[in-house]
Amino acid sequence: MNIALKHGAVLCWLLFTAPILAVNPNHIQQLKETRQCPNCDLQNADLSDAYLQQANLRGANLSGANLNGADLRGAYLLQANLQAADLRNANLTGANLDQADLTQARLNHTLIDDRTVLSEKWRLVHRLNNQGVGELSLVEADLSGANLNEIDLRAVDLSGADLSGATLEGANLRGSNLSDSNLENSNFFIANLESVQLTSANLAQADLSAANLLGADLTGTNLREADLTIARLDNANLADSNLSSSNLEASLLAGANLENVTLTQANLFLSDLRGANLTGAILDNARLTGADLTDSGLSLGSLSGTALEGIASRNVDLQGVDLSRQNLANVDLSGANLSGSNLSYANFSNANLSNANLSGTNLLGANLSQANLTGANLGDANVRQVNFAGANLTQANLEGITVGNSNFCGAIMPNGVERMC
């Protein structure tokens, strides 16, 4: 999906779900006839290629207006609202934009000169869009609310910069340094952030959907409520980061370091976590349905209230994890390390636990009916009140287990003999 397609989808959604904010037609006529329209409501107006030389638009609302190619030479735009306005190819030479709001405005190929009254911040944004970084220093730069879509910021030092509310859709920031930067509510849709330094950055509520964060360093980063749908985070370092309530649906996290990460109420539906390190991660009330945890490590993590239906978790390390009362029916946990874990009253019916390490686990009241436990190690496990009906325990190790009111009806015992009911 490209930017145009995304914008088209959003537009269609708006057309059918929200009232259209229309321009005041009287103000349009007034502007065209007199070029005197202070404080006018021109929101979303189509003024492309309009002749507005020396126009008085002081305090006018031009948010979302199309001013592409407009002649605004010498125009008076003091305190005008130009949020999300399209100023591409517009001529603003000699114009007065003092205190004008250019948040999200498009400034590609916009003409300005030394006579144009424009704040230092928006001059910088204009330069970046039209001339690139060059020798400029962007350390701690104020780029909040800037429209920097598709910009080339590869290997640029943006540490400590303020990019809150900025949009960088399709931008290339490969190898850049954004550590300690403020990126709250920013938009990095389909941006290239490969190998970027984002340590201790604030990405709360940021849009990183479909972004490439391969090998990025996000240690200690705030990603609360961030959108990381189908984002690529292979081999990224997210240790000690806050991802609570974030959306990681169908994201690629293979080999990622998620040690001590907070994923409370996060959505990890269908995410790829193969080989990821989740040691000490907090996943309370998270959604892991359909996720692939093969060869990953979640030892000493917290999974209270987590949805785990349909996960793939072969050879996963769940040592010491609390999975009590979890529904893990039909789950593949073959070769998994569950030693010392709390599995009391969990549902493992039809689960594949072949060659799993269940030594020292608490399985009190668990349901293991029809489960595959061939070659599993249940040494010293508490299996009181466990339902093993129809389970396959061929070559399983039951040495030292604590039994009491357990149901082995129809189970195939370690010696290959079926237990009579």
mmCIF file of N, CA and C in Angstrom, residues 67-174:
data_model
loop_
_atom_site.group_PDB
_atom_site.id
_atom_site.type_symbol
_atom_site.label_atom_id
_atom_site.label_comp_id
_atom_site.label_asym_id
_atom_site.label_seq_id
_atom_site.Cartn_x
_atom_site.Cartn_y
_atom_site.Cartn_z
ATOM 1 N N LEU A 67 -3.974 25.194 -1.987
ATOM 2 C CA LEU A 67 -3.341 26.411 -2.503
ATOM 3 C C LEU A 67 -2.188 26.054 -3.439
ATOM 4 N N ASN A 68 -2.245 24.858 -3.983
ATOM 5 C CA ASN A 68 -1.202 24.397 -4.892
ATOM 6 C C ASN A 68 -1.106 25.329 -6.102
ATOM 7 N N GLY A 69 0.047 25.913 -6.286
ATOM 8 C CA GLY A 69 0.265 26.799 -7.427
ATOM 9 C C GLY A 69 -0.330 28.186 -7.289
ATOM 10 N N ALA A 70 -0.865 28.526 -6.122
ATOM 11 C CA ALA A 70 -1.491 29.844 -5.930
ATOM 12 C C ALA A 70 -0.441 30.953 -5.919
ATOM 13 N N ASP A 71 -0.845 32.111 -6.434
ATOM 14 C CA ASP A 71 0.025 33.296 -6.434
ATOM 15 C C ASP A 71 -0.287 34.115 -5.194
ATOM 16 N N LEU A 72 0.544 33.966 -4.173
ATOM 17 C CA LEU A 72 0.350 34.644 -2.896
ATOM 18 C C LEU A 72 1.473 35.650 -2.636
ATOM 19 N N ARG A 73 2.036 36.177 -3.679
ATOM 20 C CA ARG A 73 3.100 37.164 -3.520
ATOM 21 C C ARG A 73 2.595 38.380 -2.739
ATOM 22 N N GLY A 74 3.309 38.706 -1.672
ATOM 23 C CA GLY A 74 2.954 39.867 -0.865
ATOM 24 C C GLY A 74 1.669 39.713 -0.079
ATOM 25 N N ALA A 75 1.130 38.500 -0.006
ATOM 26 C CA ALA A 75 -0.131 38.283 0.727
ATOM 27 C C ALA A 75 0.080 38.493 2.223
ATOM 28 N N TYR A 76 -0.993 38.929 2.885
ATOM 29 C CA TYR A 76 -0.956 39.202 4.326
ATOM 30 C C TYR A 76 -1.650 38.046 5.031
ATOM 31 N N LEU A 77 -0.849 37.141 5.612
ATOM 32 C CA LEU A 77 -1.364 35.914 6.226
ATOM 33 C C LEU A 77 -1.037 35.869 7.715
ATOM 34 N N LEU A 78 -0.968 37.039 8.326
ATOM 35 C CA LEU A 78 -0.690 37.113 9.758
ATOM 36 C C LEU A 78 -1.712 36.282 10.528
ATOM 37 N N GLN A 79 -1.221 35.363 11.385
ATOM 38 C CA GLN A 79 -2.058 34.533 12.264
ATOM 39 C C GLN A 79 -3.054 33.670 11.489
ATOM 40 N N ALA A 80 -2.797 33.427 10.227
ATOM 41 C CA ALA A 80 -3.692 32.564 9.444
ATOM 42 C C ALA A 80 -3.521 31.108 9.869
ATOM 43 N N ASN A 81 -4.615 30.351 9.758
ATOM 44 C CA ASN A 81 -4.588 28.923 10.058
ATOM 45 C C ASN A 81 -4.376 28.162 8.753
ATOM 46 N N LEU A 82 -3.177 27.640 8.580
ATOM 47 C CA LEU A 82 -2.825 26.905 7.364
ATOM 48 C C LEU A 82 -2.524 25.438 7.672
ATOM 49 N N GLN A 83 -3.144 24.928 8.726
ATOM 50 C CA GLN A 83 -2.923 23.537 9.092
ATOM 51 C C GLN A 83 -3.325 22.609 7.945
ATOM 52 N N ALA A 84 -2.417 21.702 7.599
ATOM 53 C CA ALA A 84 -2.657 20.693 6.555
ATOM 54 C C ALA A 84 -3.000 21.303 5.204
ATOM 55 N N ALA A 85 -2.680 22.575 5.008
ATOM 56 C CA ALA A 85 -2.920 23.212 3.707
ATOM 57 C C ALA A 85 -1.888 22.718 2.696
ATOM 58 N N ASP A 86 -2.313 22.662 1.434
ATOM 59 C CA ASP A 86 -1.413 22.267 0.358
ATOM 60 C C ASP A 86 -0.823 23.522 -0.275
ATOM 61 N N LEU A 87 0.414 23.815 0.073
ATOM 62 C CA LEU A 87 1.099 25.009 -0.430
ATOM 63 C C LEU A 87 2.176 24.648 -1.455
ATOM 64 N N ARG A 88 2.104 23.456 -1.981
ATOM 65 C CA ARG A 88 3.081 23.069 -2.996
ATOM 66 C C ARG A 88 2.975 23.989 -4.217
ATOM 67 N N ASN A 89 4.124 24.365 -4.716
ATOM 68 C CA ASN A 89 4.211 25.198 -5.930
ATOM 69 C C ASN A 89 3.612 26.593 -5.765
ATOM 70 N N ALA A 90 3.204 26.941 -4.542
ATOM 71 C CA ALA A 90 2.662 28.284 -4.306
ATOM 72 C C ALA A 90 3.803 29.298 -4.250
ATOM 73 N N ASN A 91 3.477 30.533 -4.598
ATOM 74 C CA ASN A 91 4.469 31.614 -4.563
ATOM 75 C C ASN A 91 4.188 32.508 -3.366
ATOM 76 N N LEU A 92 5.043 32.406 -2.359
ATOM 77 C CA LEU A 92 4.884 33.171 -1.124
ATOM 78 C C LEU A 92 5.994 34.213 -0.965
ATOM 79 N N THR A 93 6.613 34.595 -2.040
ATOM 80 C CA THR A 93 7.663 35.613 -1.940
ATOM 81 C C THR A 93 7.059 36.932 -1.458
ATOM 82 N N GLY A 94 7.693 37.515 -0.459
ATOM 83 C CA GLY A 94 7.222 38.782 0.090
ATOM 84 C C GLY A 94 5.978 38.683 0.935
ATOM 85 N N ALA A 95 5.461 37.471 1.154
ATOM 86 C CA ALA A 95 4.241 37.301 1.957
ATOM 87 C C ALA A 95 4.561 37.399 3.445
ATOM 88 N N ASN A 96 3.546 37.775 4.221
ATOM 89 C CA ASN A 96 3.697 37.888 5.671
ATOM 90 C C ASN A 96 2.956 36.734 6.330
ATOM 91 N N LEU A 97 3.705 35.752 6.845
ATOM 92 C CA LEU A 97 3.128 34.591 7.527
ATOM 93 C C LEU A 97 3.483 34.606 9.010
ATOM 94 N N ASP A 98 3.653 35.792 9.553
ATOM 95 C CA ASP A 98 3.987 35.911 10.966
ATOM 96 C C ASP A 98 2.889 35.268 11.814
ATOM 97 N N GLN A 99 3.287 34.365 12.717
ATOM 98 C CA GLN A 99 2.384 33.671 13.641
ATOM 99 C C GLN A 99 1.368 32.784 12.911
ATOM 100 N N ALA A 100 1.581 32.500 11.644
ATOM 101 C CA ALA A 100 0.692 31.579 10.926
ATOM 102 C C ALA A 100 0.962 30.151 11.393
ATOM 103 N N ASP A 101 -0.097 29.328 11.402
ATOM 104 C CA ASP A 101 0.023 27.932 11.823
ATOM 105 C C ASP A 101 0.177 27.053 10.586
ATOM 106 N N LEU A 102 1.370 26.498 10.403
ATOM 107 C CA LEU A 102 1.674 25.676 9.233
ATOM 108 C C LEU A 102 1.808 24.195 9.596
ATOM 109 N N THR A 103 1.174 23.802 10.696
ATOM 110 C CA THR A 103 1.217 22.402 11.109
ATOM 111 C C THR A 103 0.695 21.498 9.996
ATOM 112 N N GLN A 104 1.484 20.513 9.625
ATOM 113 C CA GLN A 104 1.153 19.525 8.590
ATOM 114 C C GLN A 104 1.013 20.124 7.188
ATOM 115 N N ALA A 105 1.319 21.398 7.012
ATOM 116 C CA ALA A 105 1.219 22.013 5.680
ATOM 117 C C ALA A 105 2.282 21.431 4.752
ATOM 118 N N ARG A 106 1.929 21.300 3.483
ATOM 119 C CA ARG A 106 2.841 20.761 2.474
ATOM 120 C C ARG A 106 3.600 21.914 1.819
ATOM 121 N N LEU A 107 4.908 21.876 1.929
ATOM 122 C CA LEU A 107 5.737 23.003 1.495
ATOM 123 C C LEU A 107 6.710 22.633 0.377
ATOM 124 N N ASN A 108 6.463 21.526 -0.291
ATOM 125 C CA ASN A 108 7.340 21.124 -1.383
ATOM 126 C C ASN A 108 7.217 22.083 -2.564
ATOM 127 N N HIS A 109 8.342 22.557 -3.039
ATOM 128 C CA HIS A 109 8.404 23.458 -4.206
ATOM 129 C C HIS A 109 7.668 24.780 -3.962
ATOM 130 N N THR A 110 7.482 25.135 -2.703
ATOM 131 C CA THR A 110 6.893 26.432 -2.358
ATOM 132 C C THR A 110 7.975 27.507 -2.465
ATOM 133 N N LEU A 111 7.626 28.631 -3.083
ATOM 134 C CA LEU A 111 8.596 29.711 -3.264
ATOM 135 C C LEU A 111 8.520 30.714 -2.117
ATOM 136 N N ILE A 112 9.650 30.931 -1.457
ATOM 137 C CA ILE A 112 9.769 31.991 -0.456
ATOM 138 C C ILE A 112 11.073 32.732 -0.728
ATOM 139 N N ASP A 113 11.212 33.926 -0.151
ATOM 140 C CA ASP A 113 12.460 34.673 -0.301
ATOM 141 C C ASP A 113 12.792 35.375 1.004
ATOM 142 N N ASP A 114 13.794 36.222 0.987
ATOM 143 C CA ASP A 114 14.221 36.913 2.202
ATOM 144 C C ASP A 114 13.154 37.866 2.722
ATOM 145 N N ARG A 115 12.263 38.296 1.860
ATOM 146 C CA ARG A 115 11.206 39.218 2.287
ATOM 147 C C ARG A 115 10.012 38.493 2.896
ATOM 148 N N THR A 116 9.950 37.189 2.700
ATOM 149 C CA THR A 116 8.855 36.413 3.279
ATOM 150 C C THR A 116 9.003 36.389 4.797
ATOM 151 N N VAL A 117 7.952 36.834 5.494
ATOM 152 C CA VAL A 117 7.978 36.819 6.959
ATOM 153 C C VAL A 117 7.519 35.437 7.416
ATOM 154 N N LEU A 118 8.464 34.665 7.917
ATOM 155 C CA LEU A 118 8.195 33.274 8.281
ATOM 156 C C LEU A 118 9.090 32.906 9.453
ATOM 157 N N SER A 119 8.540 32.218 10.436
ATOM 158 C CA SER A 119 9.321 31.881 11.624
ATOM 159 C C SER A 119 10.493 30.968 11.266
ATOM 160 N N GLU A 120 11.491 30.978 12.120
ATOM 161 C CA GLU A 120 12.692 30.169 11.904
ATOM 162 C C GLU A 120 12.337 28.690 11.779
ATOM 163 N N LYS A 121 11.368 28.254 12.581
ATOM 164 C CA LYS A 121 10.970 26.845 12.553
ATOM 165 C C LYS A 121 10.456 26.443 11.181
ATOM 166 N N TRP A 122 9.529 27.243 10.626
ATOM 167 C CA TRP A 122 8.931 26.862 9.350
ATOM 168 C C TRP A 122 9.884 27.110 8.188
ATOM 169 N N ARG A 123 10.841 28.015 8.342
ATOM 170 C CA ARG A 123 11.891 28.153 7.324
ATOM 171 C C ARG A 123 12.744 26.876 7.272
ATOM 172 N N LEU A 124 13.005 26.325 8.464
ATOM 173 C CA LEU A 124 13.776 25.087 8.526
ATOM 174 C C LEU A 124 13.018 23.949 7.852
ATOM 175 N N VAL A 125 11.720 23.837 8.151
ATOM 176 C CA VAL A 125 10.905 22.781 7.539
ATOM 177 C C VAL A 125 10.886 22.946 6.019
ATOM 178 N N HIS A 126 10.743 24.198 5.560
ATOM 179 C CA HIS A 126 10.749 24.475 4.119
ATOM 180 C C HIS A 126 12.079 24.056 3.498
ATOM 181 N N ARG A 127 13.169 24.381 4.172
ATOM 182 C CA ARG A 127 14.488 24.032 3.635
ATOM 183 C C ARG A 127 14.664 22.520 3.554
ATOM 184 N N LEU A 128 14.248 21.810 4.595
ATOM 185 C CA LEU A 128 14.404 20.356 4.596
ATOM 186 C C LEU A 128 13.619 19.719 3.460
ATOM 187 N N ASN A 129 12.436 20.250 3.189
ATOM 188 C CA ASN A 129 11.596 19.696 2.127
ATOM 189 C C ASN A 129 12.132 20.001 0.735
ATOM 190 N N ASN A 130 12.870 21.084 0.598
ATOM 191 C CA ASN A 130 13.270 21.533 -0.736
ATOM 192 C C ASN A 130 14.764 21.461 -1.024
ATOM 193 N N GLN A 131 15.578 21.467 0.032
ATOM 194 C CA GLN A 131 17.023 21.425 -0.180
ATOM 195 C C GLN A 131 17.704 20.271 0.538
ATOM 196 N N GLY A 132 16.978 19.593 1.415
ATOM 197 C CA GLY A 132 17.590 18.527 2.185
ATOM 198 C C GLY A 132 18.335 19.059 3.390
ATOM 199 N N VAL A 133 19.002 18.158 4.099
ATOM 200 C CA VAL A 133 19.673 18.525 5.349
ATOM 201 C C VAL A 133 20.957 19.304 5.098
ATOM 202 N N GLY A 134 21.734 18.855 4.141
ATOM 203 C CA GLY A 134 23.018 19.520 3.898
ATOM 204 C C GLY A 134 23.892 19.500 5.139
ATOM 205 N N GLU A 135 24.420 20.654 5.509
ATOM 206 C CA GLU A 135 25.302 20.767 6.674
ATOM 207 C C GLU A 135 24.550 21.185 7.938
ATOM 208 N N LEU A 136 23.228 21.214 7.874
ATOM 209 C CA LEU A 136 22.436 21.642 9.030
ATOM 210 C C LEU A 136 22.561 20.668 10.189
ATOM 211 N N SER A 137 22.530 21.193 11.402
ATOM 212 C CA SER A 137 22.461 20.360 12.597
ATOM 213 C C SER A 137 21.012 20.286 13.048
ATOM 214 N N LEU A 138 20.514 19.063 13.201
ATOM 215 C CA LEU A 138 19.134 18.871 13.637
ATOM 216 C C LEU A 138 19.059 18.319 15.058
ATOM 217 N N VAL A 139 20.158 18.369 15.776
ATOM 218 C CA VAL A 139 20.151 17.955 17.181
ATOM 219 C C VAL A 139 19.259 18.904 17.970
ATOM 220 N N GLU A 140 18.275 18.356 18.666
ATOM 221 C CA GLU A 140 17.310 19.117 19.468
ATOM 222 C C GLU A 140 16.513 20.121 18.626
ATOM 223 N N ALA A 141 16.404 19.885 17.343
ATOM 224 C CA ALA A 141 15.639 20.784 16.467
ATOM 225 C C ALA A 141 14.148 20.691 16.763
ATOM 226 N N ASP A 142 13.448 21.822 16.591
ATOM 227 C CA ASP A 142 11.996 21.852 16.753
ATOM 228 C C ASP A 142 11.347 21.630 15.392
ATOM 229 N N LEU A 143 10.862 20.403 15.188
ATOM 230 C CA LEU A 143 10.177 20.044 13.950
ATOM 231 C C LEU A 143 8.778 19.524 14.261
ATOM 232 N N SER A 144 8.252 19.950 15.395
ATOM 233 C CA SER A 144 6.926 19.483 15.806
ATOM 234 C C SER A 144 5.875 19.905 14.792
ATOM 235 N N GLY A 145 5.016 18.964 14.432
ATOM 236 C CA GLY A 145 3.928 19.260 13.504
ATOM 237 C C GLY A 145 4.349 19.416 12.062
ATOM 238 N N ALA A 146 5.612 19.168 11.758
ATOM 239 C CA ALA A 146 6.102 19.370 10.391
ATOM 240 C C ALA A 146 5.632 18.265 9.463
ATOM 241 N N ASN A 147 5.395 18.627 8.201
ATOM 242 C CA ASN A 147 5.106 17.643 7.165
ATOM 243 C C ASN A 147 6.410 17.350 6.432
ATOM 244 N N LEU A 148 6.948 16.161 6.686
ATOM 245 C CA LEU A 148 8.224 15.755 6.095
ATOM 246 C C LEU A 148 8.066 14.438 5.345
ATOM 247 N N ASN A 149 6.922 14.256 4.723
ATOM 248 C CA ASN A 149 6.654 13.022 3.997
ATOM 249 C C ASN A 149 7.706 12.767 2.923
ATOM 250 N N GLU A 150 8.160 11.513 2.876
ATOM 251 C CA GLU A 150 9.084 11.039 1.840
ATOM 252 C C GLU A 150 10.437 11.750 1.853
ATOM 253 N N ILE A 151 10.781 12.381 2.950
ATOM 254 C CA ILE A 151 12.061 13.092 3.045
ATOM 255 C C ILE A 151 13.211 12.104 3.244
ATOM 256 N N ASP A 152 14.388 12.483 2.820
ATOM 257 C CA ASP A 152 15.589 11.666 2.992
ATOM 258 C C ASP A 152 16.385 12.187 4.190
ATOM 259 N N LEU A 153 16.327 11.426 5.292
ATOM 260 C CA LEU A 153 17.059 11.805 6.507
ATOM 261 C C LEU A 153 17.996 10.677 6.925
ATOM 262 N N ARG A 154 18.553 9.976 5.972
ATOM 263 C CA ARG A 154 19.442 8.864 6.271
ATOM 264 C C ARG A 154 20.682 9.324 7.038
ATOM 265 N N ALA A 155 20.988 8.572 8.104
ATOM 266 C CA ALA A 155 22.205 8.800 8.906
ATOM 267 C C ALA A 155 22.286 10.202 9.496
ATOM 268 N N VAL A 156 21.146 10.828 9.731
ATOM 269 C CA VAL A 156 21.113 12.184 10.298
ATOM 270 C C VAL A 156 20.988 12.099 11.821
ATOM 271 N N ASP A 157 21.663 12.989 12.525
ATOM 272 C CA ASP A 157 21.579 13.048 13.983
ATOM 273 C C ASP A 157 20.414 13.943 14.385
ATOM 274 N N LEU A 158 19.334 13.308 14.858
ATOM 275 C CA LEU A 158 18.139 14.019 15.317
ATOM 276 C C LEU A 158 17.933 13.799 16.811
ATOM 277 N N SER A 159 18.996 13.475 17.511
ATOM 278 C CA SER A 159 18.870 13.193 18.939
ATOM 279 C C SER A 159 18.301 14.403 19.676
ATOM 280 N N GLY A 160 17.335 14.130 20.545
ATOM 281 C CA GLY A 160 16.717 15.196 21.327
ATOM 282 C C GLY A 160 15.787 16.093 20.551
ATOM 283 N N ALA A 161 15.541 15.792 19.278
ATOM 284 C CA ALA A 161 14.671 16.644 18.458
ATOM 285 C C ALA A 161 13.208 16.479 18.854
ATOM 286 N N ASP A 162 12.418 17.525 18.594
ATOM 287 C CA ASP A 162 10.981 17.484 18.847
ATOM 288 C C ASP A 162 10.258 17.284 17.520
ATOM 289 N N LEU A 163 9.769 16.055 17.310
ATOM 290 C CA LEU A 163 9.016 15.715 16.107
ATOM 291 C C LEU A 163 7.599 15.301 16.471
ATOM 292 N N SER A 164 7.140 15.756 17.623
ATOM 293 C CA SER A 164 5.791 15.392 18.054
ATOM 294 C C SER A 164 4.768 15.912 17.054
ATOM 295 N N GLY A 165 3.837 15.056 16.686
ATOM 296 C CA GLY A 165 2.793 15.455 15.744
ATOM 297 C C GLY A 165 3.266 15.607 14.318
ATOM 298 N N ALA A 166 4.523 15.311 14.049
ATOM 299 C CA ALA A 166 5.048 15.432 12.682
ATOM 300 C C ALA A 166 4.639 14.219 11.857
ATOM 301 N N THR A 167 4.583 14.398 10.545
ATOM 302 C CA THR A 167 4.289 13.278 9.654
ATOM 303 C C THR A 167 5.481 13.030 8.750
ATOM 304 N N LEU A 168 5.942 11.778 8.750
ATOM 305 C CA LEU A 168 7.097 11.373 7.950
ATOM 306 C C LEU A 168 6.759 10.113 7.153
ATOM 307 N N GLU A 169 5.583 10.097 6.566
ATOM 308 C CA GLU A 169 5.160 8.940 5.784
ATOM 309 C C GLU A 169 6.143 8.689 4.642
ATOM 310 N N GLY A 170 6.571 7.440 4.532
ATOM 311 C CA GLY A 170 7.468 7.079 3.443
ATOM 312 C C GLY A 170 8.852 7.682 3.533
ATOM 313 N N ALA A 171 9.190 8.302 4.662
ATOM 314 C CA ALA A 171 10.514 8.926 4.815
ATOM 315 C C ALA A 171 11.598 7.859 4.968
ATOM 316 N N ASN A 172 12.813 8.212 4.612
ATOM 317 C CA ASN A 172 13.951 7.304 4.749
ATOM 318 C C ASN A 172 14.878 7.826 5.838
ATOM 319 N N LEU A 173 14.858 7.141 6.989
ATOM 320 C CA LEU A 173 15.699 7.537 8.123
ATOM 321 C C LEU A 173 16.702 6.443 8.475
ATOM 322 N N ARG A 174 17.032 5.622 7.538
ATOM 323 C CA ARG A 174 17.918 4.488 7.800
ATOM 324 C C ARG A 174 19.221 4.955 8.455
#
